Short mmCIF file of C-alpha atoms and ligand atoms in Angstrom, two decimals:
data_model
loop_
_atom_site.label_atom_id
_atom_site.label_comp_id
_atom_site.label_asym_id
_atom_site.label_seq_id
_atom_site.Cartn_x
_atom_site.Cartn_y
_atom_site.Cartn_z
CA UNK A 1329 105.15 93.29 146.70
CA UNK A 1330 102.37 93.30 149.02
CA UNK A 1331 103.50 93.68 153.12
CA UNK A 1332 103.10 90.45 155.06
CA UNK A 1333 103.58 89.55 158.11
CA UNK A 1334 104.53 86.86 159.90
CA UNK A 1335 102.58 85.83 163.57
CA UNK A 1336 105.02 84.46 166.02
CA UNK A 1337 102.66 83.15 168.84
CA UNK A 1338 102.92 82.60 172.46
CA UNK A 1339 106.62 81.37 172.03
CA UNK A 1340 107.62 81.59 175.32
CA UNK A 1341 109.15 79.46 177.99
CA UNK A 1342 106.37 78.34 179.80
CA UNK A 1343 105.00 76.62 176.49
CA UNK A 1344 108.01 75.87 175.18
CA UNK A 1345 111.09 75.45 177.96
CA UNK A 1346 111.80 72.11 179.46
CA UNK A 1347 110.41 73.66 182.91
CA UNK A 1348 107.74 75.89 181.57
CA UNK A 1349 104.37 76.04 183.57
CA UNK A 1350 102.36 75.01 180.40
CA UNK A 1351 105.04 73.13 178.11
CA UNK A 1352 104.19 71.77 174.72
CA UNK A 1353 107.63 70.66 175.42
CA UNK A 1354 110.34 68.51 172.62
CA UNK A 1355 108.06 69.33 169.70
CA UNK A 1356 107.78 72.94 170.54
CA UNK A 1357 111.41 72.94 170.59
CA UNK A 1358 112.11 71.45 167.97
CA UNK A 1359 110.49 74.65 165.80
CA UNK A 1360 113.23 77.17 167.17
CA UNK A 1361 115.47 77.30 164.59
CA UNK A 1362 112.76 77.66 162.08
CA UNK A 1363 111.14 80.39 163.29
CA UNK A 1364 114.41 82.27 163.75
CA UNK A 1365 114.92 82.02 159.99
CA UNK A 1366 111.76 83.19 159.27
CA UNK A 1367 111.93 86.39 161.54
CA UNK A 1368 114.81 87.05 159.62
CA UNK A 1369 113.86 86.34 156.09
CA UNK A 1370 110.81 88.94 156.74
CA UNK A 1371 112.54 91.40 158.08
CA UNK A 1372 114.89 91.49 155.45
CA UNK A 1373 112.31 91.52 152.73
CA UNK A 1374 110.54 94.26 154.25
CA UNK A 1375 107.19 92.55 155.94
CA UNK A 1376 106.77 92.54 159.80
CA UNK A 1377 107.26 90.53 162.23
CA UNK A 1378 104.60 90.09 165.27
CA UNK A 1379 104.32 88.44 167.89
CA UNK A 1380 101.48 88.07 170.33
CA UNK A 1381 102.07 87.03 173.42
CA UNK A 1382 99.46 85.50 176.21
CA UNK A 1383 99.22 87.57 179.43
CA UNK A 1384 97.97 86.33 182.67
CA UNK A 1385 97.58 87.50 186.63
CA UNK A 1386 98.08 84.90 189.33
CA UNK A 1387 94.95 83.97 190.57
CA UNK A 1388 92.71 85.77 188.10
CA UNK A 1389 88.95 84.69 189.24
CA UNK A 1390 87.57 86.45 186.34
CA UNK A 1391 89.62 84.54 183.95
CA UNK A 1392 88.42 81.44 182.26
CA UNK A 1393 91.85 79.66 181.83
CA UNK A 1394 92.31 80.09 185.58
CA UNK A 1395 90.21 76.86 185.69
CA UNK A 1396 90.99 74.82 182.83
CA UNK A 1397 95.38 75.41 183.40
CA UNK A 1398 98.17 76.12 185.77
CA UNK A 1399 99.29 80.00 185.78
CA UNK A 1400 101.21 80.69 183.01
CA UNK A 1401 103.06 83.34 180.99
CA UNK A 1402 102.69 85.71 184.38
CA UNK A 1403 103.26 89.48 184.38
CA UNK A 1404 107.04 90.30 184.44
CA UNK A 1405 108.04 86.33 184.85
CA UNK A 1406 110.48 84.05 182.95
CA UNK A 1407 107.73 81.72 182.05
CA UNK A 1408 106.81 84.94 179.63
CA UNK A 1409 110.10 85.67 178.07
CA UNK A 1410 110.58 84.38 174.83
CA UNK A 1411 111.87 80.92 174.69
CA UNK A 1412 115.51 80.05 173.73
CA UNK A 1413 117.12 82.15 170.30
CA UNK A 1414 113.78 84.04 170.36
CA UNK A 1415 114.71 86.21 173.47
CA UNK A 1416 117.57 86.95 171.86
CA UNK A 1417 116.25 87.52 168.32
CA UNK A 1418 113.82 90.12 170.63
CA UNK A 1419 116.74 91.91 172.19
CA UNK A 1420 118.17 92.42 169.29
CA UNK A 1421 115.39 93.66 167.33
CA UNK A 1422 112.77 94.84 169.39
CA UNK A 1423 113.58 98.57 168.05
CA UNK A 1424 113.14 97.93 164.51
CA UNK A 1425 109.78 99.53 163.06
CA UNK A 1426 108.46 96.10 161.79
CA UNK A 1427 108.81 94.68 164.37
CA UNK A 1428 105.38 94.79 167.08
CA UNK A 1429 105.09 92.52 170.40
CA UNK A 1430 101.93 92.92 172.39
CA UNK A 1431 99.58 91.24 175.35
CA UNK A 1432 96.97 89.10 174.75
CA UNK A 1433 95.06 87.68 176.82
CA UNK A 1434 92.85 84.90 174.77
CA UNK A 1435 93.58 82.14 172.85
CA UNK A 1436 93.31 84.31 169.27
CA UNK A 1437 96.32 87.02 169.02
CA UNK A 1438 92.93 89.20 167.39
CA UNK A 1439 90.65 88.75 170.72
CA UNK A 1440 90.97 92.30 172.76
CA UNK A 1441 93.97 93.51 170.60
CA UNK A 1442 94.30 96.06 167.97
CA UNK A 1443 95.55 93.24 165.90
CA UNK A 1444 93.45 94.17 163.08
CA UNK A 1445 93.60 97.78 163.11
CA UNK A 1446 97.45 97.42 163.27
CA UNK A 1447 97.28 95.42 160.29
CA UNK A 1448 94.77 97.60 158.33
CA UNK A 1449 97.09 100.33 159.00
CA UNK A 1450 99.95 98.99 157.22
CA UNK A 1451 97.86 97.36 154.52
CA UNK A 1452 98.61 94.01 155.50
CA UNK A 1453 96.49 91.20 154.09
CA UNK A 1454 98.46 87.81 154.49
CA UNK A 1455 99.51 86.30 157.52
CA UNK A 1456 102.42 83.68 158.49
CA UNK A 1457 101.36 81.63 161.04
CA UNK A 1458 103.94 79.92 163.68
CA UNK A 1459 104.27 79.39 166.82
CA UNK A 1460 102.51 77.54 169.79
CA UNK A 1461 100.06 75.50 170.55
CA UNK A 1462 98.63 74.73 167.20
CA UNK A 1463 95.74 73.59 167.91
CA UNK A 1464 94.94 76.07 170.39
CA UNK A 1465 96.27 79.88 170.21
CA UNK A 1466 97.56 78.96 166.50
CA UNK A 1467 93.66 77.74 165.67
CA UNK A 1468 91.58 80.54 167.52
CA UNK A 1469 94.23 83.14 165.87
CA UNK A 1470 93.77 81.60 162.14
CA UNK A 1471 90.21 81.18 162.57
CA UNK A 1472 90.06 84.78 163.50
CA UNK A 1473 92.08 85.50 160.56
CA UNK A 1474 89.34 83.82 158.13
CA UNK A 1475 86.90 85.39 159.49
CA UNK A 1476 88.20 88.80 158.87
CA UNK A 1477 89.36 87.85 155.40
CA UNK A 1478 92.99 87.50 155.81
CA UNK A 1479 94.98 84.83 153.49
CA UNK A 1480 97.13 82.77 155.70
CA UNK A 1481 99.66 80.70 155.06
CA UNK A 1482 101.12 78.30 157.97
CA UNK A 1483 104.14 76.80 158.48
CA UNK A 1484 104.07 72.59 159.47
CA UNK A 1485 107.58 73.06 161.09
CA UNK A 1486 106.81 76.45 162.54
CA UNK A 1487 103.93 75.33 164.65
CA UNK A 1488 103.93 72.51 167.44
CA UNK A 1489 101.52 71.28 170.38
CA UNK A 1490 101.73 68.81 172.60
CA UNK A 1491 99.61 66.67 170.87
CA UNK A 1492 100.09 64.81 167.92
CA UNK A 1493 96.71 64.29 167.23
CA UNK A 1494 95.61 67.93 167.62
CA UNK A 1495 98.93 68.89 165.30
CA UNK A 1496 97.69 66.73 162.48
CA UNK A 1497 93.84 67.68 162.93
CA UNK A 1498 94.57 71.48 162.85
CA UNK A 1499 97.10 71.36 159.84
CA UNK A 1500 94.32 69.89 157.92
CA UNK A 1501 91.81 72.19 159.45
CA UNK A 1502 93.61 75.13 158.13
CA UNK A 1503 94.09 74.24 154.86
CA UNK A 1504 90.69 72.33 154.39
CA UNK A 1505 88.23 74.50 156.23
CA UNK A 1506 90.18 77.78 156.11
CA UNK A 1507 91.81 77.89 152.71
CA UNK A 1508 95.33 78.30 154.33
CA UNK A 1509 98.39 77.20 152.39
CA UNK A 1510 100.30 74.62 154.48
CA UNK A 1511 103.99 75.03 153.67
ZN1 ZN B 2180 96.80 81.65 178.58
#
């Protein structure tokens, strides 16, 4: 079977937890358990699991976000732990050889990162989608993804935003102007 891998994106308390600097709050949530069972259900078939995880300094005057939001997901802060089950799923499995974690520090998990080498490397061509915000990170990150000729395939109740709106708008967005498969 051809490797896989599945994106877990900027799941971390400050866009998920209650108190988190930049929460998409009870609809992020709400996607836990989900993405749990996927982590697992690729690891045990073989594929990889990735996750990509927004990095910021306080303060950053060079940054572009450091207008448009609150800090978030700081250097060595709780805010950038993984939220809830995924800490722990991370603890327990951050060892394993398919498993990768790395900065980012854009919206798209391929901006700045070795993303695509990584995945070239291993001779990965499909990507799982899931995570947060989908219609921000989960967008620039899939739209990446097209544009390097990856098939993607996202999950409805393994992405959330704050925002039903922008939920509903990117799910067809993916599917309709990207070719992904929604399951
Ligand atoms: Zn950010």
């Amino acid at each position: 079977m051809t490797k896989q891998a599945l994106l877990i994106i900027d799941y971390t308390n400050d866009f998920v937890a209650e108190e988190g600097a930049l929460t998409a709050g009870k609809p992020a949530q709400n996607i836990e358990t989900r993405i749990i069972e996927l982590a697992d259900q690729f690891l045990n078939n073989d594929h990889w699991v990735i996750l990509p995880t927004d990095l910021h300094q306080q303060n950053d005057p060079y940054h572009p976000e450091s207008k448009l939001f609150p800090a978030h997901n700081l250097a060595n802060s709780w805010g950038r732990q993984f939220y809830g089950e995924l800490q722990r799923w991370y603890d327990h499995h951050q060892h394993h050889d398919h498993v990768y974690a790395y900065a980012k520090n854009r919206y798209s998990a391929f901006a700045n990162t070795n993303l695509d080498n990584f995945l070239r490397e291993r001779d990965i061509h499909t990507l799982h989608l899931t995570g947060v915000c989908t219609d921000i990170c989960v967008l620039h990150t899939a739209i990446s993804a097209y544009h390097l000729n990856y098939d993607l395939v996202i999950y409805q109740d393994g992405v959330a935003t704050f925002n039903p709106e922008g939920q509903r708008w990117a799910l067809a967005h993916f599917q309709h102007s990207l070719g992904a498969k929604i399951i």
